[in-house]
mmCIF file of C-alpha atoms and ligand atoms in Angstrom:
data_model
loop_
_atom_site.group_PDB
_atom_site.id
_atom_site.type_symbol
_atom_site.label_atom_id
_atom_site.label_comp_id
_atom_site.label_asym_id
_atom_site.label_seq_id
_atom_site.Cartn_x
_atom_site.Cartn_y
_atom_site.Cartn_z
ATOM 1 C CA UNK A 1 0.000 0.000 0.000
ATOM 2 C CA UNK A 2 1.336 3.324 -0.568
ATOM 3 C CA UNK A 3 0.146 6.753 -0.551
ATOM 4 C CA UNK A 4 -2.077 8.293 -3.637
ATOM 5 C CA UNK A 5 0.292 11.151 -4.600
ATOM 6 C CA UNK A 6 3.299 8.612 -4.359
ATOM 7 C CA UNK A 7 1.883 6.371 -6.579
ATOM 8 C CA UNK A 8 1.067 9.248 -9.182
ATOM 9 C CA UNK A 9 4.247 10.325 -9.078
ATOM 10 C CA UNK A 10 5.958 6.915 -9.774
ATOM 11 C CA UNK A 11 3.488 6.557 -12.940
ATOM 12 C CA UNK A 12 5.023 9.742 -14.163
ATOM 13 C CA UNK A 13 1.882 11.816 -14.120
ATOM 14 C CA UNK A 14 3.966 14.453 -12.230
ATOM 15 C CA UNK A 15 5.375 15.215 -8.970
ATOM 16 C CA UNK A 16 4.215 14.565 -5.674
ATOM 17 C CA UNK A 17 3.621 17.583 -4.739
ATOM 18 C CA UNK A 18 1.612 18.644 -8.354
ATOM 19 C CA UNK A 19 0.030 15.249 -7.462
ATOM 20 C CA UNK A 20 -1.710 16.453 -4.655
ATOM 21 C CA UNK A 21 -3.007 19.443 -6.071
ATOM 22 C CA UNK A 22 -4.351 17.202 -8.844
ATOM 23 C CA UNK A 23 -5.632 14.847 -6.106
ATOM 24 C CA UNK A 24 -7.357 17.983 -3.866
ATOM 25 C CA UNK A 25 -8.779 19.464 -7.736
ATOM 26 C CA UNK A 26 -10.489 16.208 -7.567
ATOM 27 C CA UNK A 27 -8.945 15.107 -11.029
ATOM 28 C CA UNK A 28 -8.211 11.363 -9.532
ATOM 29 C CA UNK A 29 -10.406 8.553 -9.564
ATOM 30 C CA UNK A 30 -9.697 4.928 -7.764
ATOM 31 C CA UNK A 31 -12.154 2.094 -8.961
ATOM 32 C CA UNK A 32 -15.044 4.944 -10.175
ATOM 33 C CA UNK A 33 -14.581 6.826 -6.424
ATOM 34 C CA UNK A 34 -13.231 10.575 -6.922
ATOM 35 C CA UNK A 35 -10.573 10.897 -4.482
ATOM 36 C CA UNK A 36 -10.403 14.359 -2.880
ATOM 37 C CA UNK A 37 -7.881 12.803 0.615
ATOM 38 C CA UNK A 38 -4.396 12.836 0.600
ATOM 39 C CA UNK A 39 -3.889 10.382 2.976
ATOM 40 C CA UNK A 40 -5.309 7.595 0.642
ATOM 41 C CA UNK A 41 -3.376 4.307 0.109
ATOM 42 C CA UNK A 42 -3.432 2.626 -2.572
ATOM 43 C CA UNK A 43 -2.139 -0.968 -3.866
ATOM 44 C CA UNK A 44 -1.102 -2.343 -7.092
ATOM 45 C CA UNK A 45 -4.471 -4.234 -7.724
ATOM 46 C CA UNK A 46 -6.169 -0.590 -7.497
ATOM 47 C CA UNK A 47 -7.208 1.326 -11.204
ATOM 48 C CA UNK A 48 -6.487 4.554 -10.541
ATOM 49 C CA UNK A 49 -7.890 7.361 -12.917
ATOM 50 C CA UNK A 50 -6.554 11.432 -14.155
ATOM 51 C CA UNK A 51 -9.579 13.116 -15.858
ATOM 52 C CA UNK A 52 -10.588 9.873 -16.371
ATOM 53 C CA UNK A 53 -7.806 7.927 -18.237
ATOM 54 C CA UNK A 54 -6.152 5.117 -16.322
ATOM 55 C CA UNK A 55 -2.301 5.504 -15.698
ATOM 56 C CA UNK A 56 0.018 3.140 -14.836
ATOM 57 C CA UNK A 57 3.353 2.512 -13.184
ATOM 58 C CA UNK A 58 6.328 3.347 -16.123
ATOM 59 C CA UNK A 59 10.006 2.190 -15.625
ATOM 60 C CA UNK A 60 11.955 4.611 -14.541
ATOM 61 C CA UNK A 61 14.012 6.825 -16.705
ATOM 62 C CA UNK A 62 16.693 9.278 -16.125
ATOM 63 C CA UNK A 63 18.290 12.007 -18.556
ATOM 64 C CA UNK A 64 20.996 14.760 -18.811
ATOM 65 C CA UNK A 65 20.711 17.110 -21.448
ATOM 66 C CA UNK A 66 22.726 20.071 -21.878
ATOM 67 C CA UNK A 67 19.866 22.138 -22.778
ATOM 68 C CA UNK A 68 20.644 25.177 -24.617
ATOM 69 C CA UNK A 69 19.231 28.670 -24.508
ATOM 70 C CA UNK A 70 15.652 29.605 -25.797
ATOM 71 C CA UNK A 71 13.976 26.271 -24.565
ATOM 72 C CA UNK A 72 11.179 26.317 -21.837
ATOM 73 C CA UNK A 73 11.848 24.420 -18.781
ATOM 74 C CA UNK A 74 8.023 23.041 -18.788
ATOM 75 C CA UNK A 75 5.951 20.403 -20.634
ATOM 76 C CA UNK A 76 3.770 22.510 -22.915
ATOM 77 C CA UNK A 77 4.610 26.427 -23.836
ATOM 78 C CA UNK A 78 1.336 29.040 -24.459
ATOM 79 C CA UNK A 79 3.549 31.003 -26.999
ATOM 80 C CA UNK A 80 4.522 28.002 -28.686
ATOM 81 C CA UNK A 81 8.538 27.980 -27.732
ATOM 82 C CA UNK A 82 10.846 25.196 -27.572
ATOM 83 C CA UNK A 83 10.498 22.854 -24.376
ATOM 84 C CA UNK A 84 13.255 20.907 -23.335
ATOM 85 C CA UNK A 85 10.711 18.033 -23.541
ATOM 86 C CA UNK A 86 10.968 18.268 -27.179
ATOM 87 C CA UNK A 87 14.486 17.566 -27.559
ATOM 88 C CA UNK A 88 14.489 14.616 -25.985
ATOM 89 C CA UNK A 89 12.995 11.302 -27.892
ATOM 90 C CA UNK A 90 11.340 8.843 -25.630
ATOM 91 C CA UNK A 91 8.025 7.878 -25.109
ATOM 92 C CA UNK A 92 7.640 8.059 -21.433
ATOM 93 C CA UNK A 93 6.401 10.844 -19.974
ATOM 94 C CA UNK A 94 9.167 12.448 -18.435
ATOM 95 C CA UNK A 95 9.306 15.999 -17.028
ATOM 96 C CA UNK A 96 12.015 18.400 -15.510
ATOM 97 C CA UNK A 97 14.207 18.472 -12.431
ATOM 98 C CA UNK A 98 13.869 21.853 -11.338
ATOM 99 C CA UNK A 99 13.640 24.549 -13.670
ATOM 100 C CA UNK A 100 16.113 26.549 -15.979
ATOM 101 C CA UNK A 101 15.672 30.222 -17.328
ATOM 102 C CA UNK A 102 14.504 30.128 -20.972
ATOM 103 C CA UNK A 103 17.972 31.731 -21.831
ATOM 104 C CA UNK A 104 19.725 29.853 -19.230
ATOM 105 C CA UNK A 105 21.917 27.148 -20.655
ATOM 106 C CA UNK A 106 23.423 23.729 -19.262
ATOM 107 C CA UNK A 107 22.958 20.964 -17.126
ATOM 108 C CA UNK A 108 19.689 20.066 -17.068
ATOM 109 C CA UNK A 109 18.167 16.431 -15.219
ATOM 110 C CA UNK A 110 14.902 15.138 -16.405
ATOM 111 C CA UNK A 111 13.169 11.850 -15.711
ATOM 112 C CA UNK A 112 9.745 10.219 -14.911
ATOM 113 C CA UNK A 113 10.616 9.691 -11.480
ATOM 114 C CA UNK A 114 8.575 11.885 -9.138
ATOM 115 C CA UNK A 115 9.983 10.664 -5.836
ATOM 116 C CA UNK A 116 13.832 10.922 -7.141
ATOM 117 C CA UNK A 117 12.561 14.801 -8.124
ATOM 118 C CA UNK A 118 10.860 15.499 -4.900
ATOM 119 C CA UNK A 119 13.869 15.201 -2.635
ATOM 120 C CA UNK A 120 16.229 16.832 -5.136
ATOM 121 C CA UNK A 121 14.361 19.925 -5.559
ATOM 122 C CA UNK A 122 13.103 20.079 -1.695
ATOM 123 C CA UNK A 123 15.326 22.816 0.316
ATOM 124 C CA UNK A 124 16.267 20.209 2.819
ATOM 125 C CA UNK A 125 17.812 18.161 -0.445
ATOM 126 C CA UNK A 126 21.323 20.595 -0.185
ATOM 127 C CA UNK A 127 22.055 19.429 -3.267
ATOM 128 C CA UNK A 128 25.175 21.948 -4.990
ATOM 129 C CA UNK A 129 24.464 23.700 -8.402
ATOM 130 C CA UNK A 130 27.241 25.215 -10.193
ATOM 131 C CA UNK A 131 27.112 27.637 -12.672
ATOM 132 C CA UNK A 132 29.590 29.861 -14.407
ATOM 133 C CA UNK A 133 28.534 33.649 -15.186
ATOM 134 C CA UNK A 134 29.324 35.768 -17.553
ATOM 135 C CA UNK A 135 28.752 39.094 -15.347
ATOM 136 C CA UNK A 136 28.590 42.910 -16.578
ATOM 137 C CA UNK A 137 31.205 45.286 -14.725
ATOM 138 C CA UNK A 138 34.200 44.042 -12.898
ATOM 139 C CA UNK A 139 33.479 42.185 -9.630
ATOM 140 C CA UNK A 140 35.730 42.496 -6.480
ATOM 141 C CA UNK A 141 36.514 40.477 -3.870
ATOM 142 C CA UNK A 142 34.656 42.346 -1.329
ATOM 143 C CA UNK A 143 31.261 41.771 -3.517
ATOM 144 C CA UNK A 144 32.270 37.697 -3.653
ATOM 145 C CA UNK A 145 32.404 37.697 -0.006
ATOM 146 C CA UNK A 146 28.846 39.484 0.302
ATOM 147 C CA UNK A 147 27.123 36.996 -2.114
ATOM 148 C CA UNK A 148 29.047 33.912 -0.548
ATOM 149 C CA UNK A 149 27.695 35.001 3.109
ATOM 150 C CA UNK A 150 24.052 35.502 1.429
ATOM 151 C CA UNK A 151 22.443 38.188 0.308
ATOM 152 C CA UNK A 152 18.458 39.362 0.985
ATOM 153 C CA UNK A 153 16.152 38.599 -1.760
ATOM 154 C CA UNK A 154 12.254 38.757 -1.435
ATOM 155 C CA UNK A 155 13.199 39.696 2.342
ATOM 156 C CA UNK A 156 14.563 36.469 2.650
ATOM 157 C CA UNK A 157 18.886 35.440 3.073
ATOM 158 C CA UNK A 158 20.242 33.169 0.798
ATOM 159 C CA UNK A 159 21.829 30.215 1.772
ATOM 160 C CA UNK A 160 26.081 30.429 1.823
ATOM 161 C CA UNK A 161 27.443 29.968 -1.313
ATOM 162 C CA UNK A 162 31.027 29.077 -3.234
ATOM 163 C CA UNK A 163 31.692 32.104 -5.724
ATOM 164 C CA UNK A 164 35.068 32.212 -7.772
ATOM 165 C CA UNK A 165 36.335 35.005 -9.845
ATOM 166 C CA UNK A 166 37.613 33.214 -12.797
ATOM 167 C CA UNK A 167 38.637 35.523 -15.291
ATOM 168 C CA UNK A 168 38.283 40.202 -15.428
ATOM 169 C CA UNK A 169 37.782 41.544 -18.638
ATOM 170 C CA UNK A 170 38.897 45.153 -17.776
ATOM 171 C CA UNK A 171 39.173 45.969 -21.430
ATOM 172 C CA UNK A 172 35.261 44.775 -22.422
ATOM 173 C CA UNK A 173 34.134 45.463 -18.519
ATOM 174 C CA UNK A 174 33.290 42.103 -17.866
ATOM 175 C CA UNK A 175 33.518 39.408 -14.885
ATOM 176 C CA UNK A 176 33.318 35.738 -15.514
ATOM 177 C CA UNK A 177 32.402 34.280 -11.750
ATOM 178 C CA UNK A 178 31.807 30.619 -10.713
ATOM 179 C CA UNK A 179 29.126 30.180 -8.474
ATOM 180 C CA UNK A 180 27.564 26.998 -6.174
ATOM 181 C CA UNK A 181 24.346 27.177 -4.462
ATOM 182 C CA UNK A 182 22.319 24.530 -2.746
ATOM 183 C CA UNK A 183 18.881 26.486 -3.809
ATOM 184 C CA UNK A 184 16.610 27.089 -6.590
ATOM 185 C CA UNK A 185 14.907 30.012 -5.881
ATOM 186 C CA UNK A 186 13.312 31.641 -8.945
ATOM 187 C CA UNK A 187 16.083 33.131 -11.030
ATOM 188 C CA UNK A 188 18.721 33.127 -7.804
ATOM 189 C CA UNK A 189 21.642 33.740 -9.676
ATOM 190 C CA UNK A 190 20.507 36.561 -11.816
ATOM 191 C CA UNK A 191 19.069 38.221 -8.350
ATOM 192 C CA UNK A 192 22.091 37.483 -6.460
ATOM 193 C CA UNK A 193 24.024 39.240 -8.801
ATOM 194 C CA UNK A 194 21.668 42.175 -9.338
ATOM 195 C CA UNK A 195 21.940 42.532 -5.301
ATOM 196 C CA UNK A 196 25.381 43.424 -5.853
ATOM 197 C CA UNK A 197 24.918 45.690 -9.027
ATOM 198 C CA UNK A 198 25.897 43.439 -11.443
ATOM 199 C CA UNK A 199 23.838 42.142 -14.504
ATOM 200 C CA UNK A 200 24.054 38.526 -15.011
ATOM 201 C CA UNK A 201 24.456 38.763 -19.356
ATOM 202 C CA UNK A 202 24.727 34.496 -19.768
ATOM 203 C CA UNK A 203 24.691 31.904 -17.524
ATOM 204 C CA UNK A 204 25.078 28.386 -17.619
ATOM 205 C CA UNK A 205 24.553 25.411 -15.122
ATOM 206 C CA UNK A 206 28.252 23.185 -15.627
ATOM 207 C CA UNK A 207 27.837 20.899 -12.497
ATOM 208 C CA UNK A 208 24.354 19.338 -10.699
ATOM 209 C CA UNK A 209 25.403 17.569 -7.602
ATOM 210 C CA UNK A 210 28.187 15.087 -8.896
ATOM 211 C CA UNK A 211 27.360 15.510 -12.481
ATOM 212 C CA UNK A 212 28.909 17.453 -15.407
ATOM 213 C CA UNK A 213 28.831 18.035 -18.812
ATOM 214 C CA UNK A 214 31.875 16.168 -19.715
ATOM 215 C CA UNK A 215 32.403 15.598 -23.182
ATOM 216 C CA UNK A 216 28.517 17.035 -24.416
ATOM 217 C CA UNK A 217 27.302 19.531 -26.643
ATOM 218 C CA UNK A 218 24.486 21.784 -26.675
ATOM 219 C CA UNK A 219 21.547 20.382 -27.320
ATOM 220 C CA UNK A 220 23.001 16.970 -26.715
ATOM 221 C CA UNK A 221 21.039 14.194 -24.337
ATOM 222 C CA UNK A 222 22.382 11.198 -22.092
ATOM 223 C CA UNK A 223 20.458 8.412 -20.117
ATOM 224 C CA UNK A 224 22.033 8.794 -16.377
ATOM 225 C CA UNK A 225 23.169 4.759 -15.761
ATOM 226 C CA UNK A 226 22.382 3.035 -13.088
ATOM 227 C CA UNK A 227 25.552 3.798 -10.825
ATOM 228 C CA UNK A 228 24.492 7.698 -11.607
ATOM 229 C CA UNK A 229 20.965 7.046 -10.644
ATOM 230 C CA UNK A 230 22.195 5.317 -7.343
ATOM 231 C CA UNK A 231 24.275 8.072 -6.147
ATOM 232 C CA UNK A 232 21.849 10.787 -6.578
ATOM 233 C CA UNK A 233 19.096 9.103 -4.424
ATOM 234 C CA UNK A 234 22.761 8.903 -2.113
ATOM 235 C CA UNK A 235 22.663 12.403 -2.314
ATOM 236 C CA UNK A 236 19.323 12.804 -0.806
ATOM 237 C CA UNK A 237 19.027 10.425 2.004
HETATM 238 N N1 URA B 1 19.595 31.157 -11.475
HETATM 239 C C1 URA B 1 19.064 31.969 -12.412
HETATM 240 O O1 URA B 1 19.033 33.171 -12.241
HETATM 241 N N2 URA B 1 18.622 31.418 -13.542
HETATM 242 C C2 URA B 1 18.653 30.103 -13.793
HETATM 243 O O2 URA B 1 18.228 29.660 -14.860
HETATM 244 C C3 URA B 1 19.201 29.266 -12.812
HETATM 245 C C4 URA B 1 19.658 29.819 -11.650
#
């Protein structure tokens, strides 16, 4: 027996949490009763409906793509852009680990496992992003140490962080900074940044927890094996 919104999730109909807002918009049927509880268990021998069409439990699949800029980090698009669904050919119904800006390149997870994406994207999940900046004005040390301690945004402190200075282009008036963060706050980089004056002008994610993108291209897709998939639920325990 296991709960409702778990067992949504592992068919791949979306997260756990999205789960239970489909669950409390009274979108999910078991055996012809609408279920509105989240505390419902249910067990392999149950049929369990969204809007009325049965799902069932997938196999699990894992990707890294090194998604490039102008592609949507969500399943369908209103103004018709790119999604980084749609560069990725498999049938199974697979969705994103967090969320990249639409011109926000790089290291990008995506798999049909709900739980796996639950506990990486939770706060408590810690897990390191790294992403390299290209930043407008020179930086200084004194500004690395401000964003590294945290910085306010939305009234709230950001977490510590690992900034580098990795190259100053005095001539062009340009920074290009390193930075690792264990949150995903909505566009946290470019805000950091702007806290300190400085306009983020590209960005790209080079490192999710253990994971790189070693030898890939842009645009170019990966299943994570097995050993990959083992040490990320590591990560999260
Ligand atoms: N921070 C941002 O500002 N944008 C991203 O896409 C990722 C992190």
């Amino acid at each position: 027996m296991e709960r409702l919104q778990k067992y949504l999730s592992e068919c791949g109909v979306a997260s756990r949490r999205k789960s239970e807002e489909l669950i409390l918009q009274g979108k999910v049927k078991v055996n012809n009763e609408i279920i509105t509880n989240l505390g419902y268990k249910v067990n392999d021998t149950d049929d369990v409906y969204v809007d009325n069409i049965k799902v069932f439990k997938e196999e699990n699949v894992y990707y890294l793509l090194y998604k490039p800029e102008k592609t949507i980090c969500s399943l369908h698009d209103e103004k018709g852009r790119k999604t980084v669904i749609d560069l990725i050919d498999t049938k199974e119904k697979i969705f994103p680990v967090g969320r990249l800006d639409y011109d926000t390149s790089g290291l990008l997870l995506l798999t049909n496992d709900g739980n796996l994406t639950n506990k990486l994207t939770h706060p408590k999940g810690n897990i390191e992003k790294t992403y390299y900046a290209k930043v407008d004005g020179i930086v200084t040390i004194k500004e690395i140490n401000i964003l590294e301690n945290g910085v306010i945004l939305d009234g709230v402190k950001t977490k510590k962080a690992k900034v580098k200075i990795k190259k100053i282009d005095k001539k062009n008036n340009k920074s290009y900074v390193e930075i690792t963060i264990t949150e995903g706050r909505n566009h946290q980089v470019k805000n950091m940044f702007l806290s300190i004056n400085h306009k983020v002008l590209k960005l790209k994610r080079i490192k999710y927890a253990f994971l790189t993108l070693e030898n890939m291209s842009v645009g170019e897709y990966r299943k994570l094996n097995i050993k990959e998939v083992k040490k990320l639920y590591s990560c999260v325990k």
